[in-house]
Amino acid sequence: MTARAADRARYDRATAHLDAPVAIVDLEAFDANADDLVRRAAGKPVRVASKSVRCRALLERVLAKDGFRGIMSFTLAESLWLARSGFDDVLLAYPSTDRAGYAELTSDPKPAAAVTVMVDDAAQLDLIDAARGDGSEVVRVCLELDTSLKLLGGRVRAGARRSPLHSPAEVADLARAVARRPGFRLVGIMAYEGHVAGVGDAIAGRPLRSRVVRLMQSAARRELAERRAAVVRAVRAVAPDLEFVNGGGTGSVQHTAAEDAVTEIAAGSGLYVPRLFDNYTSFHGRPAALFAQPVVRRPGVGVVTVLGGGYPASGAPGPDRLPVPYLPEGLRYDPQEGAGEVQTPLLGAAADDLLIGDKVWFRHAKAGELCERFDALHLVAGDKVTESVPTYRGEGRTFL
């Protein structure tokens, strides 16, 4: 029996009492992935990206481990909810225009002390001030640096279109604007190198493209390390008591941790290890989060149909954004139908061994987005479900 076949047998036994669709997290794999992130961070604390987890119980589990500290959140409403739930270090990784949220943040000392908001434009400071009302709490601010690699005078760009702040001078100018402004305190810098951390460099069947990606990422790491250090020096001249410099992502943990200017690493997807994180030379994680769909039809030889399964991930549309049939091995989509809204036909010899009611296990393309489809995650240890915990959705929280 292969290791994957053994996992399938465990998951089927563990969830025999549960009807599919059902989602699980394999705790042994989850904990092993967490340990690997800490190892690669080489002594620098790992801040957990909540968008890649979307389950309070699992955020608590990973933050209880040595080597992890703080949450990186994705909306202001989520940040306030987490702060009121007892999480005391929440970095909002994206600018917000949630006026009601800012009014709440500036009116209550508990979330004001726990939450740091993201800024890359003075207009965002204006919006926060306009939303304050009578709120007088000081707002903790982090500045985001654009990490993209720009070549040929900016005509060629590698990296996400995020912050407008690219040069040390631009970041320092905004740092001075924050320092001059009553009611704000500059505490951090964030720089997410998604073109390194979130792009696989060992693409199956694409050796030339993989080589190009590795060359791009090598050049990007060198350029960013130099520029990020200069940015930190410039900002520390304005705010000497800067608390943190955040960088990285699951795919670049060890590279970013090697930079002296960086004080903490962000990661989240590496806990669940969805399919988009299979194509890396720098690390190999264990799939920890899976979902199962039930076989409801057997249309013919080499074909079964499962209920639902059309859970595409965000990003540029393409086959890599679809969940992948994982267990049993050897199943594939019908190219005429793909992953369906209500039913999904699957092809392959393995289909002939499946009966009505059997489970087919899938891996989502991305990490936390799986939790938007399920109310609960069933935590599996060995061949037993030890606990069932709510996702954000299961707690009635759909922030985006």
GROMACS .gro file of C-alpha atoms in nm:
model
  400
    1MET     CA    1   0.000   0.000   0.000
    2THR     CA    2   0.138   0.342  -0.095
    3ALA     CA    3   0.158   0.623   0.160
    4ARG     CA    4  -0.127   0.802  -0.015
    5ALA     CA    5  -0.342   0.489  -0.015
    6ALA     CA    6  -0.273   0.451   0.356
    7ASP     CA    7  -0.381   0.811   0.413
    8ARG     CA    8  -0.701   0.748   0.220
    9ALA     CA    9  -0.779   0.445   0.435
   10ARG     CA   10  -0.718   0.653   0.752
   11TYR     CA   11  -0.936   0.939   0.636
   12ASP     CA   12  -1.216   0.706   0.529
   13ARG     CA   13  -1.210   0.530   0.867
   14ALA     CA   14  -1.193   0.857   1.058
   15THR     CA   15  -1.492   1.005   0.875
   16ALA     CA   16  -1.700   0.689   0.830
   17HIS     CA   17  -1.965   0.840   1.058
   18LEU     CA   18  -1.975   1.167   0.860
   19ASP     CA   19  -2.161   1.224   0.537
   20ALA     CA   20  -1.976   1.404   0.260
   21PRO     CA   21  -1.922   1.680   0.160
   22VAL     CA   22  -1.681   1.707   0.452
   23ALA     CA   23  -1.352   1.888   0.520
   24ILE     CA   24  -1.067   1.765   0.739
   25VAL     CA   25  -0.729   1.876   0.869
   26ASP     CA   26  -0.473   1.603   0.932
   27LEU     CA   27  -0.317   1.721   1.259
   28GLU     CA   28   0.005   1.526   1.217
   29ALA     CA   29   0.066   1.689   0.879
   30PHE     CA   30  -0.045   2.031   1.007
   31ASP     CA   31   0.196   2.015   1.303
   32ALA     CA   32   0.481   1.885   1.086
   33ASN     CA   33   0.428   2.172   0.843
   34ALA     CA   34   0.428   2.421   1.132
   35ASP     CA   35   0.756   2.276   1.260
   36ASP     CA   36   0.907   2.307   0.913
   37LEU     CA   37   0.811   2.675   0.889
   38VAL     CA   38   0.981   2.739   1.224
   39ARG     CA   39   1.291   2.549   1.111
   40ARG     CA   40   1.315   2.752   0.791
   41ALA     CA   41   1.261   3.079   0.979
   42ALA     CA   42   1.585   3.006   1.168
   43GLY     CA   43   1.495   3.176   1.495
   44LYS     CA   44   1.282   3.459   1.365
   45PRO     CA   45   0.917   3.448   1.475
   46VAL     CA   46   0.653   3.345   1.222
   47ARG     CA   47   0.341   3.559   1.200
   48VAL     CA   48   0.043   3.348   1.086
   49ALA     CA   49  -0.155   3.470   0.785
   50SER     CA   50  -0.515   3.420   0.896
   51LYS     CA   51  -0.655   3.427   0.541
   52SER     CA   52  -0.474   3.098   0.484
   53VAL     CA   53  -0.625   2.934   0.795
   54ARG     CA   54  -0.971   3.092   0.860
   55CYS     CA   55  -1.033   2.887   1.171
   56ARG     CA   56  -0.985   3.030   1.521
   57ALA     CA   57  -0.913   2.691   1.680
   58LEU     CA   58  -0.626   2.624   1.439
   59LEU     CA   59  -0.491   2.977   1.478
   60GLU     CA   60  -0.482   2.914   1.852
   61ARG     CA   61  -0.315   2.577   1.797
   62VAL     CA   62  -0.032   2.712   1.585
   63LEU     CA   63   0.023   3.022   1.800
   64ALA     CA   64   0.069   2.796   2.103
   65LYS     CA   65   0.377   2.650   1.935
   66ASP     CA   66   0.726   2.788   1.993
   67GLY     CA   67   0.839   2.999   1.700
   68PHE     CA   68   0.505   3.158   1.614
   69ARG     CA   69   0.396   3.506   1.721
   70GLY     CA   70   0.106   3.718   1.607
   71ILE     CA   71  -0.152   3.711   1.330
   72MET     CA   72  -0.156   3.876   0.990
   73SER     CA   73  -0.523   3.948   0.918
   74PHE     CA   74  -0.701   4.045   0.597
   75THR     CA   75  -0.987   4.283   0.688
   76LEU     CA   76  -1.041   4.537   0.964
   77ALA     CA   77  -1.365   4.366   1.074
   78GLU     CA   78  -1.175   4.039   1.112
   79SER     CA   79  -0.896   4.216   1.301
   80LEU     CA   80  -1.139   4.365   1.553
   81TRP     CA   81  -1.315   4.029   1.597
   82LEU     CA   82  -0.985   3.852   1.659
   83ALA     CA   83  -0.875   4.118   1.906
   84ARG     CA   84  -1.202   4.082   2.098
   85SER     CA   85  -1.151   3.704   2.090
   86GLY     CA   86  -0.826   3.734   2.283
   87PHE     CA   87  -0.559   3.762   2.011
   88ASP     CA   88  -0.336   4.049   2.122
   89ASP     CA   89  -0.108   4.101   1.819
   90VAL     CA   90  -0.296   4.144   1.490
   91LEU     CA   91  -0.136   4.304   1.186
   92LEU     CA   92  -0.389   4.400   0.919
   93ALA     CA   93  -0.204   4.328   0.596
   94TYR     CA   94  -0.419   4.539   0.363
   95PRO     CA   95  -0.544   4.898   0.371
   96SER     CA   96  -0.909   4.936   0.471
   97THR     CA   97  -1.187   5.185   0.408
   98ASP     CA   98  -1.410   5.041   0.683
   99ARG     CA   99  -1.521   5.364   0.851
  100ALA     CA  100  -1.735   5.188   1.112
  101GLY     CA  101  -1.439   4.966   1.193
  102TYR     CA  102  -1.208   5.263   1.239
  103ALA     CA  103  -1.463   5.432   1.462
  104GLU     CA  104  -1.466   5.120   1.678
  105LEU     CA  105  -1.087   5.085   1.674
  106THR     CA  106  -1.027   5.443   1.786
  107SER     CA  107  -1.292   5.428   2.058
  108ASP     CA  108  -1.176   5.120   2.247
  109PRO     CA  109  -0.833   5.076   2.407
  110LYS     CA  110  -0.835   4.694   2.379
  111PRO     CA  111  -0.846   4.660   1.999
  112ALA     CA  112  -0.643   4.980   1.959
  113ALA     CA  113  -0.359   4.816   2.151
  114ALA     CA  114  -0.387   4.484   1.966
  115VAL     CA  115  -0.442   4.586   1.604
  116THR     CA  116  -0.194   4.747   1.364
  117VAL     CA  117  -0.337   4.887   1.040
  118MET     CA  118  -0.172   4.905   0.697
  119VAL     CA  119  -0.105   5.237   0.523
  120ASP     CA  120   0.069   5.323   0.197
  121ASP     CA  121  -0.090   5.662   0.121
  122ALA     CA  122  -0.155   5.975   0.329
  123ALA     CA  123  -0.515   5.969   0.203
  124GLN     CA  124  -0.569   5.659   0.413
  125LEU     CA  125  -0.470   5.857   0.721
  126ASP     CA  126  -0.726   6.120   0.624
  127LEU     CA  127  -0.996   5.854   0.598
  128ILE     CA  128  -0.912   5.716   0.942
  129ASP     CA  129  -0.923   6.062   1.099
  130ALA     CA  130  -1.256   6.136   0.932
  131ALA     CA  131  -1.399   5.810   1.070
  132ARG     CA  132  -1.285   5.868   1.429
  133GLY     CA  133  -1.582   6.063   1.553
  134ASP     CA  134  -1.511   6.100   1.924
  135GLY     CA  135  -1.252   5.819   1.921
  136SER     CA  136  -0.921   5.931   2.063
  137GLU     CA  137  -0.718   5.609   2.078
  138VAL     CA  138  -0.381   5.613   1.904
  139VAL     CA  139  -0.379   5.406   1.584
  140ARG     CA  140  -0.086   5.170   1.533
  141VAL     CA  141   0.042   5.199   1.175
  142CYS     CA  142   0.249   4.975   0.949
  143LEU     CA  143   0.383   5.095   0.612
  144GLU     CA  144   0.388   4.859   0.315
  145LEU     CA  145   0.681   4.853   0.075
  146ASP     CA  146   0.624   4.753  -0.288
  147THR     CA  147   0.853   4.454  -0.341
  148SER     CA  148   0.817   4.417  -0.718
  149LEU     CA  149   1.123   4.380  -0.935
  150LYS     CA  150   1.130   4.652  -1.202
  151LEU     CA  151   1.355   4.618  -1.504
  152LEU     CA  152   1.419   4.827  -1.816
  153GLY     CA  153   1.313   5.146  -1.648
  154GLY     CA  154   0.996   4.993  -1.512
  155ARG     CA  155   0.873   4.860  -1.847
  156VAL     CA  156   0.913   4.505  -1.716
  157ARG     CA  157   0.769   4.421  -1.375
  158ALA     CA  158   0.762   4.103  -1.167
  159GLY     CA  159   0.542   4.117  -0.859
  160ALA     CA  160   0.196   4.207  -0.739
  161ARG     CA  161   0.055   4.556  -0.781
  162ARG     CA  162   0.023   4.651  -0.416
  163SER     CA  163   0.182   4.951  -0.250
  164PRO     CA  164   0.286   5.266  -0.443
  165LEU     CA  165   0.586   5.298  -0.209
  166HIS     CA  166   0.889   5.155  -0.390
  167SER     CA  167   1.196   5.357  -0.295
  168PRO     CA  168   1.347   5.427   0.047
  169ALA     CA  169   1.273   5.798   0.000
  170GLU     CA  170   0.904   5.734  -0.070
  171VAL     CA  171   0.863   5.517   0.239
  172ALA     CA  172   1.055   5.764   0.456
  173ASP     CA  173   0.836   6.052   0.336
  174LEU     CA  174   0.522   5.870   0.447
  175ALA     CA  175   0.690   5.771   0.772
  176ARG     CA  176   0.749   6.141   0.844
  177ALA     CA  177   0.385   6.216   0.761
  178VAL     CA  178   0.273   5.957   1.015
  179ALA     CA  179   0.519   6.084   1.277
  180ARG     CA  180   0.391   6.440   1.240
  181ARG     CA  181   0.028   6.342   1.267
  182PRO     CA  182  -0.140   6.329   1.610
  183GLY     CA  183  -0.326   6.009   1.690
  184PHE     CA  184  -0.098   5.773   1.496
  185ARG     CA  185   0.213   5.575   1.586
  186LEU     CA  186   0.439   5.412   1.330
  187VAL     CA  187   0.532   5.064   1.458
  188GLY     CA  188   0.620   4.850   1.157
  189ILE     CA  189   0.710   4.790   0.795
  190MET     CA  190   0.574   4.508   0.579
  191ALA     CA  191   0.707   4.386   0.245
  192TYR     CA  192   0.543   4.079   0.089
  193GLU     CA  193   0.744   3.936  -0.199
  194GLY     CA  194   0.463   3.738  -0.359
  195HIS     CA  195   0.656   3.683  -0.683
  196VAL     CA  196   0.906   3.483  -0.477
  197ALA     CA  197   0.696   3.343  -0.192
  198GLY     CA  198   0.386   3.258  -0.393
  199VAL     CA  199   0.518   3.138  -0.731
  200GLY     CA  200   0.642   2.782  -0.768
  201ASP     CA  201   0.980   2.735  -0.933
  202ALA     CA  202   0.952   2.366  -1.020
  203ILE     CA  203   0.649   2.347  -1.248
  204ALA     CA  204   0.571   1.993  -1.357
  205GLY     CA  205   0.635   1.944  -1.728
  206ARG     CA  206   0.762   2.303  -1.772
  207PRO     CA  207   1.142   2.289  -1.726
  208LEU     CA  208   1.215   2.603  -1.928
  209ARG     CA  209   0.952   2.809  -1.749
  210SER     CA  210   1.076   2.676  -1.414
  211ARG     CA  211   1.429   2.786  -1.504
  212VAL     CA  212   1.305   3.135  -1.597
  213VAL     CA  213   1.114   3.161  -1.267
  214ARG     CA  214   1.422   3.060  -1.069
  215LEU     CA  215   1.635   3.320  -1.246
  216MET     CA  216   1.373   3.589  -1.187
  217GLN     CA  217   1.339   3.498  -0.820
  218SER     CA  218   1.713   3.495  -0.764
  219ALA     CA  219   1.743   3.845  -0.912
  220ALA     CA  220   1.436   3.963  -0.717
  221ARG     CA  221   1.573   3.836  -0.385
  222ARG     CA  222   1.904   4.015  -0.435
  223GLU     CA  223   1.744   4.343  -0.538
  224LEU     CA  224   1.485   4.337  -0.262
  225ALA     CA  225   1.731   4.249   0.016
  226GLU     CA  226   1.938   4.556  -0.069
  227ARG     CA  227   1.638   4.786  -0.110
  228ARG     CA  228   1.456   4.658   0.198
  229ALA     CA  229   1.764   4.720   0.414
  230ALA     CA  230   1.785   5.076   0.281
  231VAL     CA  231   1.415   5.131   0.351
  232VAL     CA  232   1.451   5.008   0.709
  233ARG     CA  233   1.748   5.238   0.769
  234ALA     CA  234   1.555   5.535   0.630
  235VAL     CA  235   1.244   5.465   0.838
  236ARG     CA  236   1.436   5.396   1.157
  237ALA     CA  237   1.588   5.742   1.120
  238VAL     CA  238   1.230   5.871   1.155
  239ALA     CA  239   1.097   5.609   1.401
  240PRO     CA  240   1.386   5.460   1.600
  241ASP     CA  241   1.152   5.248   1.812
  242LEU     CA  242   1.009   5.059   1.515
  243GLU     CA  243   0.874   4.730   1.654
  244PHE     CA  244   0.891   4.497   1.355
  245VAL     CA  245   0.987   4.450   0.991
  246ASN     CA  246   0.772   4.180   0.835
  247GLY     CA  247   0.855   3.993   0.516
  248GLY     CA  248   0.835   3.664   0.341
  249GLY     CA  249   0.567   3.408   0.275
  250THR     CA  250   0.551   3.030   0.271
  251GLY     CA  251   0.766   2.990  -0.039
  252SER     CA  252   1.046   3.224   0.069
  253VAL     CA  253   1.072   3.176   0.445
  254GLN     CA  254   1.438   3.077   0.463
  255HIS     CA  255   1.552   3.339   0.210
  256THR     CA  256   1.373   3.627   0.381
  257ALA     CA  257   1.479   3.512   0.728
  258ALA     CA  258   1.843   3.543   0.617
  259GLU     CA  259   1.805   3.922   0.577
  260ASP     CA  260   1.929   4.113   0.882
  261ALA     CA  261   1.673   4.390   0.823
  262VAL     CA  262   1.377   4.153   0.864
  263THR     CA  263   1.262   4.079   1.220
  264GLU     CA  264   0.967   3.843   1.152
  265ILE     CA  265   0.832   3.619   0.878
  266ALA     CA  266   0.476   3.588   0.749
  267ALA     CA  267   0.339   3.248   0.647
  268GLY     CA  268   0.008   3.066   0.644
  269SER     CA  269  -0.046   2.849   0.336
  270GLY     CA  270   0.241   2.628   0.444
  271LEU     CA  271   0.027   2.494   0.728
  272TYR     CA  272  -0.238   2.340   0.499
  273VAL     CA  273  -0.013   2.299   0.189
  274PRO     CA  274  -0.269   2.334  -0.093
  275ARG     CA  275  -0.189   2.219  -0.445
  276LEU     CA  276  -0.033   2.550  -0.558
  277PHE     CA  277   0.250   2.485  -0.313
  278ASP     CA  278   0.359   2.156  -0.471
  279ASN     CA  279   0.593   2.322  -0.721
  280TYR     CA  280   0.881   2.448  -0.506
  281THR     CA  281   1.244   2.343  -0.487
  282SER     CA  282   1.296   2.517  -0.152
  283PHE     CA  283   1.054   2.309   0.056
  284HIS     CA  284   0.815   2.015   0.046
  285GLY     CA  285   0.519   2.017   0.282
  286ARG     CA  286   0.255   1.758   0.360
  287PRO     CA  287  -0.104   1.810   0.241
  288ALA     CA  288  -0.297   1.872   0.563
  289ALA     CA  289  -0.634   2.017   0.456
  290LEU     CA  290  -0.860   1.812   0.231
  291PHE     CA  291  -1.225   1.786   0.146
  292ALA     CA  292  -1.431   1.488   0.035
  293GLN     CA  293  -1.724   1.469  -0.205
  294PRO     CA  294  -1.952   1.163  -0.222
  295VAL     CA  295  -1.989   0.938  -0.524
  296VAL     CA  296  -2.353   0.974  -0.630
  297ARG     CA  297  -2.347   0.822  -0.982
  298ARG     CA  298  -2.162   0.562  -1.188
  299PRO     CA  299  -2.238   0.667  -1.547
  300GLY     CA  300  -2.021   0.400  -1.710
  301VAL     CA  301  -1.690   0.220  -1.714
  302GLY     CA  302  -1.409   0.439  -1.583
  303VAL     CA  303  -1.644   0.717  -1.470
  304VAL     CA  304  -1.798   0.824  -1.141
  305THR     CA  305  -1.984   1.142  -1.058
  306VAL     CA  306  -1.944   1.317  -0.724
  307LEU     CA  307  -2.168   1.580  -0.571
  308GLY     CA  308  -2.040   1.938  -0.615
  309GLY     CA  309  -1.670   2.012  -0.602
  310GLY     CA  310  -1.657   2.323  -0.819
  311TYR     CA  311  -1.457   2.532  -0.572
  312PRO     CA  312  -1.220   2.743  -0.783
  313ALA     CA  313  -0.954   2.952  -0.615
  314SER     CA  314  -0.899   3.324  -0.663
  315GLY     CA  315  -0.643   3.454  -0.909
  316ALA     CA  316  -0.607   3.449  -1.287
  317PRO     CA  317  -0.842   3.176  -1.417
  318GLY     CA  318  -0.677   2.853  -1.525
  319PRO     CA  319  -0.664   2.480  -1.455
  320ASP     CA  320  -0.428   2.539  -1.164
  321ARG     CA  321  -0.708   2.724  -0.979
  322LEU     CA  322  -0.924   2.412  -0.957
  323PRO     CA  323  -0.919   2.160  -0.673
  324VAL     CA  324  -0.733   1.843  -0.768
  325PRO     CA  325  -0.879   1.492  -0.715
  326TYR     CA  326  -0.626   1.343  -0.474
  327LEU     CA  327  -0.753   1.015  -0.325
  328PRO     CA  328  -0.791   0.756  -0.462
  329GLU     CA  329  -0.501   0.819  -0.696
  330GLY     CA  330  -0.556   0.825  -1.069
  331LEU     CA  331  -0.875   1.029  -1.106
  332ARG     CA  332  -0.903   1.329  -1.337
  333TYR     CA  333  -1.166   1.574  -1.458
  334ASP     CA  334  -1.367   1.525  -1.774
  335PRO     CA  335  -1.230   1.809  -1.994
  336GLN     CA  336  -1.582   1.874  -2.125
  337GLU     CA  337  -1.722   1.943  -1.776
  338GLY     CA  338  -1.441   2.015  -1.532
  339ALA     CA  339  -1.533   2.078  -1.166
  340GLY     CA  340  -1.907   2.132  -1.153
  341GLU     CA  341  -2.133   2.354  -0.947
  342VAL     CA  342  -2.353   2.060  -0.841
  343GLN     CA  343  -2.191   1.751  -0.993
  344THR     CA  344  -1.843   1.661  -1.109
  345PRO     CA  345  -1.768   1.358  -1.328
  346LEU     CA  346  -1.428   1.200  -1.268
  347LEU     CA  347  -1.246   0.972  -1.510
  348GLY     CA  348  -0.986   0.702  -1.459
  349ALA     CA  349  -0.943   0.334  -1.383
  350ALA     CA  350  -0.975   0.409  -1.011
  351ALA     CA  351  -1.339   0.503  -1.072
  352ASP     CA  352  -1.432   0.139  -1.126
  353ASP     CA  353  -1.342   0.056  -0.764
  354LEU     CA  354  -1.567   0.325  -0.621
  355LEU     CA  355  -1.920   0.258  -0.501
  356ILE     CA  356  -2.217   0.487  -0.447
  357GLY     CA  357  -2.154   0.670  -0.118
  358ASP     CA  358  -1.774   0.635  -0.126
  359LYS     CA  359  -1.568   0.947  -0.065
  360VAL     CA  360  -1.332   1.107  -0.315
  361TRP     CA  361  -1.076   1.333  -0.145
  362PHE     CA  362  -0.966   1.660  -0.304
  363ARG     CA  363  -0.704   1.924  -0.236
  364HIS     CA  364  -0.799   2.287  -0.286
  365ALA     CA  365  -0.576   2.503  -0.505
  366LYS     CA  366  -0.528   2.758  -0.223
  367ALA     CA  367  -0.536   2.731   0.153
  368GLY     CA  368  -0.794   2.923   0.355
  369GLU     CA  369  -1.043   2.964   0.072
  370LEU     CA  370  -1.151   2.606   0.136
  371CYS     CA  371  -1.301   2.726   0.465
  372GLU     CA  372  -1.544   2.952   0.282
  373ARG     CA  373  -1.714   2.633   0.158
  374PHE     CA  374  -1.743   2.447   0.489
  375ASP     CA  375  -1.886   2.530   0.831
  376ALA     CA  376  -1.650   2.295   1.015
  377LEU     CA  377  -1.310   2.131   0.993
  378HIS     CA  378  -1.287   1.781   1.138
  379LEU     CA  379  -0.947   1.734   1.299
  380VAL     CA  380  -0.799   1.392   1.228
  381ALA     CA  381  -0.533   1.223   1.442
  382GLY     CA  382  -0.441   0.877   1.317
  383ASP     CA  383  -0.768   0.725   1.201
  384LYS     CA  384  -1.000   0.917   1.433
  385VAL     CA  385  -1.168   1.255   1.434
  386THR     CA  386  -1.059   1.402   1.766
  387GLU     CA  387  -1.251   1.728   1.739
  388SER     CA  388  -1.471   1.924   1.501
  389VAL     CA  389  -1.411   2.298   1.501
  390PRO     CA  390  -1.591   2.582   1.324
  391THR     CA  391  -1.438   2.772   1.037
  392TYR     CA  392  -1.492   3.147   1.011
  393ARG     CA  393  -1.800   3.063   0.804
  394GLY     CA  394  -1.918   2.825   1.077
  395GLU     CA  395  -1.903   3.114   1.324
  396GLY     CA  396  -2.109   3.330   1.089
  397ARG     CA  397  -1.809   3.536   0.979
  398THR     CA  398  -1.763   3.594   0.607
  399PHE     CA  399  -1.528   3.889   0.589
  400LEU     CA  400  -1.472   3.888   0.212
   0.00000   0.00000   0.00000
